[in-house]
Amino acid sequence: MLEGRPFDPYGAHRDDPYAFLADVGDAEPVFYAPLLDAWCVTRREDMLAVLKDDRSFSARDHNPRPKVALPEDVSRMFKTWRGAGAVAVGSLDPPEHAKIREVLNTGFTPARVRAFEPTMRAIATDLAERAAAEEEFDFIAAFAVPYALEVMCRRLGVPDEYLDRCRLWSEQRIELMMLQSDTDPDLLREHARGLMEFGAFARSIAQDRLASPRDDLISELLHDGKAGNTLTADQVAVQIPTLIFAGHMTCAEALGTITYQQLRSLGGWAEVVDGTIATRDLVEEGLRFDSPLAGMYRTATRDVVVGDVHLAEGSRLLLLYGAAGRDSRAHACPAAFSPGSKSATHLAFGHGIHFCLGAGFARAELEIAVQALAARMPGLTLAPGLPPRHRPVFPLRALTELRVRQ
């Protein structure tokens, strides 16, 4: 058994993994982490090489695994809640990946993103107005999460009455996927049953839109493509939970990071309000400084060399996108939050064939949120108290709360 390095993003390094990764990465840019049972890759150039090589590295097992064994019935439900043999697009390898991805891309073209921006703005404005009714509030719970969830669900065509359930189902998936310690089996069964409901809901709404299309993404995937360039109801149903889960979780997390880092900076929120910092620059720097998705797993399909490390077929790699944003080879001052410094290159959306298909949508969503907040809350500041903590949900980078005042 390899000794490796004691990287623990669920515990000791939960709030700040970057100091540890910088120290280790300088000497050992590819290192084994026993707690994760994975080889951690910290240099941007090495990650790009892996992400470009689809023959040597599979995305099939790209999600984190539970650290403890699930009860047999829970494990069975967790493996089949999407449907028997169903695989979401992020876990598909070529050639199966190409057709699903091609159709999904049509739902997030620049023209479709622009057409949806007024809806994003209306949601952001409404939530900012409601949050502003309180002098002090939790930014994550009052704005970031409900905004990101409503935007994604509205684009898909999920009825508003299902928003709370989509949020709960997403949380239940996190609890099972990132389970780190023994937990009440009955609670785990409740989570698994929730995921079974999530899958059934996705299949039901896909069938409904197949029969009665509307002006939403689910209908577009089923009806709007040219001959042979649409998805079946079953194919769409498999993708719906991922679009909801990934689409709202990462956006909410990015909003939390962007807002927190700017509020604690020397110029504060005033620099956003008066235009000293451009909204696009703020968003890009937030994505670089602390990527909402800290990393993604890949599996070697044959013996490979990553960096200078020889890895056997079957080795699991964790590409640390967040560390790429702090790579001193790519950034002059990697540990400084500095919007507009023209060094905001990052891998927050991944790279290669699995580059985030909603990247343009997410960028617009984040910029519109910042603009709405700046317009309605020009005096936004951090509330007194201890710095916010992060949830133990690595590789997501989610603040537990962010207390703010206006």
mmCIF file of N, CA and C in Angstrom, residues 233-348:
data_model
loop_
_atom_site.group_PDB
_atom_site.id
_atom_site.type_symbol
_atom_site.label_atom_id
_atom_site.label_comp_id
_atom_site.label_asym_id
_atom_site.label_seq_id
_atom_site.Cartn_x
_atom_site.Cartn_y
_atom_site.Cartn_z
ATOM 1 N N ALA A 233 -37.246 9.979 -25.005
ATOM 2 C CA ALA A 233 -37.698 10.374 -23.670
ATOM 3 C C ALA A 233 -36.830 9.733 -22.597
ATOM 4 N N ASP A 234 -36.438 8.478 -22.796
ATOM 5 C CA ASP A 234 -35.583 7.806 -21.816
ATOM 6 C C ASP A 234 -34.212 8.468 -21.740
ATOM 7 N N GLN A 235 -33.656 8.842 -22.889
ATOM 8 C CA GLN A 235 -32.343 9.503 -22.891
ATOM 9 C C GLN A 235 -32.402 10.860 -22.192
ATOM 10 N N VAL A 236 -33.468 11.598 -22.438
ATOM 11 C CA VAL A 236 -33.622 12.902 -21.793
ATOM 12 C C VAL A 236 -33.804 12.737 -20.292
ATOM 13 N N ALA A 237 -34.599 11.763 -19.893
ATOM 14 C CA ALA A 237 -34.861 11.544 -18.470
ATOM 15 C C ALA A 237 -33.578 11.271 -17.694
ATOM 16 N N VAL A 238 -32.629 10.592 -18.315
ATOM 17 C CA VAL A 238 -31.356 10.299 -17.650
ATOM 18 C C VAL A 238 -30.573 11.587 -17.373
ATOM 19 N N GLN A 239 -30.686 12.564 -18.274
ATOM 20 C CA GLN A 239 -29.887 13.785 -18.152
ATOM 21 C C GLN A 239 -30.513 14.820 -17.212
ATOM 22 N N ILE A 240 -31.826 14.772 -17.024
ATOM 23 C CA ILE A 240 -32.515 15.814 -16.246
ATOM 24 C C ILE A 240 -31.958 15.968 -14.835
ATOM 25 N N PRO A 241 -31.786 14.897 -14.054
ATOM 26 C CA PRO A 241 -31.247 15.092 -12.702
ATOM 27 C C PRO A 241 -29.862 15.723 -12.687
ATOM 28 N N THR A 242 -29.007 15.347 -13.643
ATOM 29 C CA THR A 242 -27.668 15.938 -13.699
ATOM 30 C C THR A 242 -27.742 17.417 -14.023
ATOM 31 N N LEU A 243 -28.590 17.788 -14.967
ATOM 32 C CA LEU A 243 -28.733 19.199 -15.309
ATOM 33 C C LEU A 243 -29.230 20.006 -14.104
ATOM 34 N N ILE A 244 -30.156 19.447 -13.353
ATOM 35 C CA ILE A 244 -30.659 20.132 -12.160
ATOM 36 C C ILE A 244 -29.579 20.199 -11.094
ATOM 37 N N PHE A 245 -28.961 19.059 -10.815
ATOM 38 C CA PHE A 245 -27.968 18.963 -9.742
ATOM 39 C C PHE A 245 -26.744 19.832 -10.039
ATOM 40 N N ALA A 246 -26.081 19.536 -11.148
ATOM 41 C CA ALA A 246 -24.856 20.260 -11.478
ATOM 42 C C ALA A 246 -25.149 21.710 -11.841
ATOM 43 N N GLY A 247 -26.271 21.927 -12.518
ATOM 44 C CA GLY A 247 -26.599 23.270 -12.976
ATOM 45 C C GLY A 247 -26.841 24.252 -11.856
ATOM 46 N N HIS A 248 -27.449 23.808 -10.755
ATOM 47 C CA HIS A 248 -27.718 24.787 -9.695
ATOM 48 C C HIS A 248 -26.683 24.755 -8.576
ATOM 49 N N MET A 249 -26.129 23.586 -8.269
ATOM 50 C CA MET A 249 -25.185 23.514 -7.155
ATOM 51 C C MET A 249 -23.930 24.336 -7.436
ATOM 52 N N THR A 250 -23.343 24.151 -8.596
ATOM 53 C CA THR A 250 -22.090 24.837 -8.886
ATOM 54 C C THR A 250 -22.289 26.347 -9.016
ATOM 55 N N CYS A 251 -23.416 26.764 -9.588
ATOM 56 C CA CYS A 251 -23.684 28.197 -9.711
ATOM 57 C C CYS A 251 -23.865 28.827 -8.333
ATOM 58 N N ALA A 252 -24.617 28.182 -7.455
ATOM 59 C CA ALA A 252 -24.814 28.709 -6.105
ATOM 60 C C ALA A 252 -23.488 28.807 -5.369
ATOM 61 N N GLU A 253 -22.644 27.783 -5.530
ATOM 62 C CA GLU A 253 -21.342 27.793 -4.869
ATOM 63 C C GLU A 253 -20.463 28.918 -5.398
ATOM 64 N N ALA A 254 -20.452 29.103 -6.714
ATOM 65 C CA ALA A 254 -19.655 30.176 -7.298
ATOM 66 C C ALA A 254 -20.135 31.542 -6.819
ATOM 67 N N LEU A 255 -21.439 31.732 -6.747
ATOM 68 C CA LEU A 255 -21.975 32.997 -6.246
ATOM 69 C C LEU A 255 -21.527 33.269 -4.817
ATOM 70 N N GLY A 256 -21.524 32.236 -3.988
ATOM 71 C CA GLY A 256 -21.067 32.394 -2.618
ATOM 72 C C GLY A 256 -19.614 32.823 -2.559
ATOM 73 N N THR A 257 -18.762 32.153 -3.328
ATOM 74 C CA THR A 257 -17.340 32.483 -3.345
ATOM 75 C C THR A 257 -17.096 33.885 -3.872
ATOM 76 N N ILE A 258 -17.711 34.209 -5.000
ATOM 77 C CA ILE A 258 -17.513 35.522 -5.623
ATOM 78 C C ILE A 258 -17.905 36.636 -4.657
ATOM 79 N N THR A 259 -19.067 36.498 -4.039
ATOM 80 C CA THR A 259 -19.560 37.533 -3.138
ATOM 81 C C THR A 259 -18.691 37.645 -1.893
ATOM 82 N N TYR A 260 -18.345 36.521 -1.309
ATOM 83 C CA TYR A 260 -17.524 36.530 -0.093
ATOM 84 C C TYR A 260 -16.153 37.147 -0.358
ATOM 85 N N GLN A 261 -15.487 36.720 -1.414
ATOM 86 C CA GLN A 261 -14.141 37.226 -1.672
ATOM 87 C C GLN A 261 -14.143 38.716 -1.975
ATOM 88 N N GLN A 262 -15.157 39.196 -2.699
ATOM 89 C CA GLN A 262 -15.200 40.627 -2.990
ATOM 90 C C GLN A 262 -15.551 41.444 -1.744
ATOM 91 N N LEU A 263 -16.458 40.934 -0.923
ATOM 92 C CA LEU A 263 -16.827 41.652 0.295
ATOM 93 C C LEU A 263 -15.659 41.772 1.264
ATOM 94 N N ARG A 264 -14.765 40.789 1.269
ATOM 95 C CA ARG A 264 -13.637 40.839 2.197
ATOM 96 C C ARG A 264 -12.407 41.496 1.588
ATOM 97 N N SER A 265 -12.503 41.908 0.328
ATOM 98 C CA SER A 265 -11.360 42.567 -0.315
ATOM 99 C C SER A 265 -11.266 44.026 0.125
ATOM 100 N N LEU A 266 -10.140 44.639 -0.134
ATOM 101 C CA LEU A 266 -9.883 46.010 0.320
ATOM 102 C C LEU A 266 -10.903 46.994 -0.232
ATOM 103 N N GLY A 267 -11.249 46.868 -1.511
ATOM 104 C CA GLY A 267 -12.200 47.796 -2.124
ATOM 105 C C GLY A 267 -13.650 47.492 -1.814
ATOM 106 N N GLY A 268 -13.912 46.271 -1.380
ATOM 107 C CA GLY A 268 -15.257 45.886 -0.990
ATOM 108 C C GLY A 268 -16.259 45.911 -2.136
ATOM 109 N N TRP A 269 -17.538 45.822 -1.770
ATOM 110 C CA TRP A 269 -18.629 45.757 -2.736
ATOM 111 C C TRP A 269 -18.763 47.047 -3.546
ATOM 112 N N ALA A 270 -18.287 48.153 -2.990
ATOM 113 C CA ALA A 270 -18.408 49.455 -3.678
ATOM 114 C C ALA A 270 -17.749 49.420 -5.048
ATOM 115 N N GLU A 271 -16.677 48.642 -5.204
ATOM 116 C CA GLU A 271 -15.992 48.575 -6.496
ATOM 117 C C GLU A 271 -16.832 47.872 -7.559
ATOM 118 N N VAL A 272 -17.740 47.026 -7.125
ATOM 119 C CA VAL A 272 -18.675 46.396 -8.061
ATOM 120 C C VAL A 272 -19.787 47.373 -8.414
ATOM 121 N N VAL A 273 -20.278 48.067 -7.410
ATOM 122 C CA VAL A 273 -21.390 49.005 -7.608
ATOM 123 C C VAL A 273 -20.996 50.150 -8.528
ATOM 124 N N ASP A 274 -19.794 50.705 -8.347
ATOM 125 C CA ASP A 274 -19.402 51.870 -9.159
ATOM 126 C C ASP A 274 -18.727 51.491 -10.468
ATOM 127 N N GLY A 275 -18.591 50.204 -10.739
ATOM 128 C CA GLY A 275 -18.034 49.754 -12.009
ATOM 129 C C GLY A 275 -16.525 49.710 -12.061
ATOM 130 N N THR A 276 -15.855 49.958 -10.936
ATOM 131 C CA THR A 276 -14.393 49.847 -10.916
ATOM 132 C C THR A 276 -13.962 48.445 -11.324
ATOM 133 N N ILE A 277 -14.715 47.473 -10.855
ATOM 134 C CA ILE A 277 -14.499 46.079 -11.256
ATOM 135 C C ILE A 277 -15.623 45.663 -12.190
ATOM 136 N N ALA A 278 -15.273 45.231 -13.377
ATOM 137 C CA ALA A 278 -16.280 44.764 -14.339
ATOM 138 C C ALA A 278 -16.883 43.448 -13.856
ATOM 139 N N THR A 279 -18.167 43.289 -14.090
ATOM 140 C CA THR A 279 -18.860 42.084 -13.634
ATOM 141 C C THR A 279 -18.216 40.828 -14.208
ATOM 142 N N ARG A 280 -17.882 40.827 -15.480
ATOM 143 C CA ARG A 280 -17.259 39.658 -16.109
ATOM 144 C C ARG A 280 -15.923 39.329 -15.431
ATOM 145 N N ASP A 281 -15.126 40.361 -15.130
ATOM 146 C CA ASP A 281 -13.836 40.132 -14.477
ATOM 147 C C ASP A 281 -14.025 39.527 -13.088
ATOM 148 N N LEU A 282 -15.017 40.011 -12.370
ATOM 149 C CA LEU A 282 -15.284 39.487 -11.032
ATOM 150 C C LEU A 282 -15.676 38.009 -11.100
ATOM 151 N N VAL A 283 -16.541 37.670 -12.029
ATOM 152 C CA VAL A 283 -16.990 36.290 -12.171
ATOM 153 C C VAL A 283 -15.827 35.371 -12.531
ATOM 154 N N GLU A 284 -15.022 35.770 -13.506
ATOM 155 C CA GLU A 284 -13.918 34.921 -13.942
ATOM 156 C C GLU A 284 -12.885 34.742 -12.839
ATOM 157 N N GLU A 285 -12.610 35.806 -12.090
ATOM 158 C CA GLU A 285 -11.639 35.682 -11.006
ATOM 159 C C GLU A 285 -12.176 34.811 -9.879
ATOM 160 N N GLY A 286 -13.473 34.906 -9.611
ATOM 161 C CA GLY A 286 -14.072 34.035 -8.608
ATOM 162 C C GLY A 286 -13.959 32.576 -9.005
ATOM 163 N N LEU A 287 -14.182 32.272 -10.280
ATOM 164 C CA LEU A 287 -14.074 30.894 -10.770
ATOM 165 C C LEU A 287 -12.634 30.390 -10.703
ATOM 166 N N ARG A 288 -11.680 31.279 -10.956
ATOM 167 C CA ARG A 288 -10.267 30.880 -10.847
ATOM 168 C C ARG A 288 -9.836 30.688 -9.405
ATOM 169 N N PHE A 289 -10.190 31.649 -8.557
ATOM 170 C CA PHE A 289 -9.664 31.688 -7.203
ATOM 171 C C PHE A 289 -10.117 30.496 -6.360
ATOM 172 N N ASP A 290 -11.353 30.080 -6.546
ATOM 173 C CA ASP A 290 -11.861 28.943 -5.773
ATOM 174 C C ASP A 290 -12.956 28.266 -6.594
ATOM 175 N N SER A 291 -12.543 27.376 -7.480
ATOM 176 C CA SER A 291 -13.476 26.732 -8.403
ATOM 177 C C SER A 291 -14.604 26.042 -7.640
ATOM 178 N N PRO A 292 -15.869 26.262 -8.052
ATOM 179 C CA PRO A 292 -16.989 25.599 -7.357
ATOM 180 C C PRO A 292 -16.940 24.083 -7.463
ATOM 181 N N LEU A 293 -16.285 23.577 -8.484
ATOM 182 C CA LEU A 293 -16.010 22.149 -8.596
ATOM 183 C C LEU A 293 -14.503 21.994 -8.464
ATOM 184 N N ALA A 294 -14.051 21.569 -7.289
ATOM 185 C CA ALA A 294 -12.619 21.541 -6.996
ATOM 186 C C ALA A 294 -11.867 20.519 -7.829
ATOM 187 N N GLY A 295 -12.583 19.535 -8.349
ATOM 188 C CA GLY A 295 -11.901 18.530 -9.145
ATOM 189 C C GLY A 295 -12.859 17.509 -9.719
ATOM 190 N N MET A 296 -12.314 16.629 -10.538
ATOM 191 C CA MET A 296 -13.099 15.579 -11.166
ATOM 192 C C MET A 296 -12.210 14.349 -11.321
ATOM 193 N N TYR A 297 -12.822 13.192 -11.155
ATOM 194 C CA TYR A 297 -12.067 11.940 -11.235
ATOM 195 C C TYR A 297 -12.007 11.408 -12.672
ATOM 196 N N ARG A 298 -10.922 10.705 -12.956
ATOM 197 C CA ARG A 298 -10.758 9.948 -14.183
ATOM 198 C C ARG A 298 -10.105 8.611 -13.827
ATOM 199 N N THR A 299 -10.247 7.624 -14.714
ATOM 200 C CA THR A 299 -9.659 6.303 -14.495
ATOM 201 C C THR A 299 -8.777 5.938 -15.680
ATOM 202 N N ALA A 300 -7.569 5.525 -15.412
ATOM 203 C CA ALA A 300 -6.642 5.139 -16.483
ATOM 204 C C ALA A 300 -7.109 3.825 -17.111
ATOM 205 N N THR A 301 -7.249 3.839 -18.420
ATOM 206 C CA THR A 301 -7.690 2.633 -19.142
ATOM 207 C C THR A 301 -6.518 1.763 -19.585
ATOM 208 N N ARG A 302 -5.307 2.246 -19.352
ATOM 209 C CA ARG A 302 -4.105 1.486 -19.662
ATOM 210 C C ARG A 302 -2.969 2.084 -18.832
ATOM 211 N N ASP A 303 -1.810 1.475 -18.844
ATOM 212 C CA ASP A 303 -0.665 2.030 -18.136
ATOM 213 C C ASP A 303 -0.315 3.388 -18.756
ATOM 214 N N VAL A 304 -0.119 4.397 -17.907
ATOM 215 C CA VAL A 304 0.097 5.759 -18.394
ATOM 216 C C VAL A 304 1.178 6.440 -17.577
ATOM 217 N N VAL A 305 1.616 7.582 -18.090
ATOM 218 C CA VAL A 305 2.519 8.461 -17.355
ATOM 219 C C VAL A 305 1.832 9.817 -17.244
ATOM 220 N N VAL A 306 1.674 10.304 -16.030
ATOM 221 C CA VAL A 306 1.100 11.631 -15.779
ATOM 222 C C VAL A 306 2.129 12.434 -15.012
ATOM 223 N N GLY A 307 2.521 13.596 -15.579
ATOM 224 C CA GLY A 307 3.686 14.272 -15.027
ATOM 225 C C GLY A 307 4.868 13.350 -15.249
ATOM 226 N N ASP A 308 5.553 13.000 -14.195
ATOM 227 C CA ASP A 308 6.646 12.024 -14.291
ATOM 228 C C ASP A 308 6.303 10.727 -13.565
ATOM 229 N N VAL A 309 5.020 10.541 -13.261
ATOM 230 C CA VAL A 309 4.604 9.391 -12.463
ATOM 231 C C VAL A 309 4.003 8.317 -13.366
ATOM 232 N N HIS A 310 4.482 7.092 -13.217
ATOM 233 C CA HIS A 310 3.951 5.955 -13.958
ATOM 234 C C HIS A 310 2.777 5.372 -13.179
ATOM 235 N N LEU A 311 1.630 5.274 -13.835
ATOM 236 C CA LEU A 311 0.425 4.769 -13.191
ATOM 237 C C LEU A 311 -0.091 3.551 -13.945
ATOM 238 N N ALA A 312 -0.529 2.563 -13.190
ATOM 239 C CA ALA A 312 -1.013 1.323 -13.800
ATOM 240 C C ALA A 312 -2.446 1.480 -14.289
ATOM 241 N N GLU A 313 -2.818 0.662 -15.258
ATOM 242 C CA GLU A 313 -4.209 0.603 -15.709
ATOM 243 C C GLU A 313 -5.140 0.415 -14.506
ATOM 244 N N GLY A 314 -6.226 1.169 -14.500
ATOM 245 C CA GLY A 314 -7.171 1.092 -13.394
ATOM 246 C C GLY A 314 -6.925 2.117 -12.301
ATOM 247 N N SER A 315 -5.800 2.822 -12.361
ATOM 248 C CA SER A 315 -5.522 3.858 -11.361
ATOM 249 C C SER A 315 -6.555 4.968 -11.451
ATOM 250 N N ARG A 316 -6.959 5.460 -10.300
ATOM 251 C CA ARG A 316 -7.934 6.548 -10.258
ATOM 252 C C ARG A 316 -7.213 7.865 -10.036
ATOM 253 N N LEU A 317 -7.559 8.863 -10.856
ATOM 254 C CA LEU A 317 -6.931 10.173 -10.759
ATOM 255 C C LEU A 317 -7.975 11.205 -10.338
ATOM 256 N N LEU A 318 -7.547 12.175 -9.558
ATOM 257 C CA LEU A 318 -8.387 13.312 -9.217
ATOM 258 C C LEU A 318 -7.739 14.554 -9.800
ATOM 259 N N LEU A 319 -8.344 15.102 -10.826
ATOM 260 C CA LEU A 319 -7.834 16.319 -11.463
ATOM 261 C C LEU A 319 -8.329 17.508 -10.656
ATOM 262 N N LEU A 320 -7.429 18.184 -9.963
ATOM 263 C CA LEU A 320 -7.815 19.251 -9.038
ATOM 264 C C LEU A 320 -7.905 20.585 -9.774
ATOM 265 N N TYR A 321 -9.082 20.824 -10.358
ATOM 266 C CA TYR A 321 -9.306 22.046 -11.134
ATOM 267 C C TYR A 321 -9.014 23.302 -10.318
ATOM 268 N N GLY A 322 -9.383 23.259 -9.045
ATOM 269 C CA GLY A 322 -9.122 24.414 -8.185
ATOM 270 C C GLY A 322 -7.643 24.695 -8.060
ATOM 271 N N ALA A 323 -6.823 23.649 -7.952
ATOM 272 C CA ALA A 323 -5.374 23.828 -7.865
ATOM 273 C C ALA A 323 -4.815 24.391 -9.162
ATOM 274 N N ALA A 324 -5.421 24.033 -10.302
ATOM 275 C CA ALA A 324 -4.978 24.593 -11.584
ATOM 276 C C ALA A 324 -5.130 26.107 -11.590
ATOM 277 N N GLY A 325 -6.195 26.593 -10.930
ATOM 278 C CA GLY A 325 -6.408 28.034 -10.835
ATOM 279 C C GLY A 325 -5.391 28.734 -9.969
ATOM 280 N N ARG A 326 -4.695 27.974 -9.120
ATOM 281 C CA ARG A 326 -3.653 28.532 -8.251
ATOM 282 C C ARG A 326 -2.247 28.117 -8.698
ATOM 283 N N ASP A 327 -2.125 27.589 -9.898
ATOM 284 C CA ASP A 327 -0.837 27.112 -10.404
ATOM 285 C C ASP A 327 0.087 28.298 -10.649
ATOM 286 N N SER A 328 1.216 28.339 -9.955
ATOM 287 C CA SER A 328 2.142 29.473 -10.077
ATOM 288 C C SER A 328 2.770 29.548 -11.461
ATOM 289 N N ARG A 329 2.701 28.455 -12.215
ATOM 290 C CA ARG A 329 3.215 28.500 -13.590
ATOM 291 C C ARG A 329 2.292 29.283 -14.516
ATOM 292 N N ALA A 330 1.012 29.398 -14.128
ATOM 293 C CA ALA A 330 0.031 30.080 -14.978
ATOM 294 C C ALA A 330 -0.400 31.434 -14.427
ATOM 295 N N HIS A 331 -0.095 31.699 -13.148
ATOM 296 C CA HIS A 331 -0.565 32.926 -12.514
ATOM 297 C C HIS A 331 0.564 33.586 -11.722
ATOM 298 N N ALA A 332 0.710 34.900 -11.903
ATOM 299 C CA ALA A 332 1.778 35.629 -11.223
ATOM 300 C C ALA A 332 1.570 35.653 -9.714
ATOM 301 N N CYS A 333 0.326 35.902 -9.272
ATOM 302 C CA CYS A 333 -0.001 35.948 -7.842
ATOM 303 C C CYS A 333 -1.183 35.018 -7.588
ATOM 304 N N PRO A 334 -0.965 33.714 -7.608
ATOM 305 C CA PRO A 334 -2.085 32.763 -7.598
ATOM 306 C C PRO A 334 -2.952 32.811 -6.350
ATOM 307 N N ALA A 335 -2.405 33.225 -5.206
ATOM 308 C CA ALA A 335 -3.180 33.215 -3.965
ATOM 309 C C ALA A 335 -3.872 34.533 -3.680
ATOM 310 N N ALA A 336 -3.767 35.491 -4.601
ATOM 311 C CA ALA A 336 -4.400 36.800 -4.411
ATOM 312 C C ALA A 336 -5.680 36.878 -5.235
ATOM 313 N N PHE A 337 -6.767 37.353 -4.604
ATOM 314 C CA PHE A 337 -8.024 37.568 -5.318
ATOM 315 C C PHE A 337 -7.947 38.947 -5.963
ATOM 316 N N SER A 338 -7.847 38.963 -7.299
ATOM 317 C CA SER A 338 -7.561 40.223 -7.986
ATOM 318 C C SER A 338 -8.325 40.305 -9.303
ATOM 319 N N PRO A 339 -9.634 40.635 -9.258
ATOM 320 C CA PRO A 339 -10.432 40.749 -10.490
ATOM 321 C C PRO A 339 -9.838 41.778 -11.443
ATOM 322 N N GLY A 340 -9.813 41.433 -12.726
ATOM 323 C CA GLY A 340 -9.311 42.366 -13.727
ATOM 324 C C GLY A 340 -7.820 42.299 -13.929
ATOM 325 N N SER A 341 -7.143 41.343 -13.289
ATOM 326 C CA SER A 341 -5.687 41.258 -13.417
ATOM 327 C C SER A 341 -5.257 40.567 -14.707
ATOM 328 N N LYS A 342 -6.222 40.141 -15.506
ATOM 329 C CA LYS A 342 -5.972 39.482 -16.790
ATOM 330 C C LYS A 342 -5.258 38.140 -16.632
ATOM 331 N N SER A 343 -5.394 37.548 -15.445
ATOM 332 C CA SER A 343 -4.763 36.241 -15.242
ATOM 333 C C SER A 343 -5.785 35.214 -14.790
ATOM 334 N N ALA A 344 -7.054 35.426 -15.151
ATOM 335 C CA ALA A 344 -8.133 34.586 -14.625
ATOM 336 C C ALA A 344 -8.393 33.334 -15.453
ATOM 337 N N THR A 345 -7.346 32.779 -16.084
ATOM 338 C CA THR A 345 -7.544 31.498 -16.764
ATOM 339 C C THR A 345 -7.798 30.420 -15.719
ATOM 340 N N HIS A 346 -8.699 29.524 -16.020
ATOM 341 C CA HIS A 346 -9.072 28.511 -15.035
ATOM 342 C C HIS A 346 -9.641 27.285 -15.736
ATOM 343 N N LEU A 347 -9.847 26.243 -14.947
ATOM 344 C CA LEU A 347 -10.458 25.014 -15.449
ATOM 345 C C LEU A 347 -11.770 24.737 -14.729
ATOM 346 N N ALA A 348 -12.423 25.787 -14.241
ATOM 347 C CA ALA A 348 -13.668 25.600 -13.498
ATOM 348 C C ALA A 348 -14.728 24.888 -14.324
#
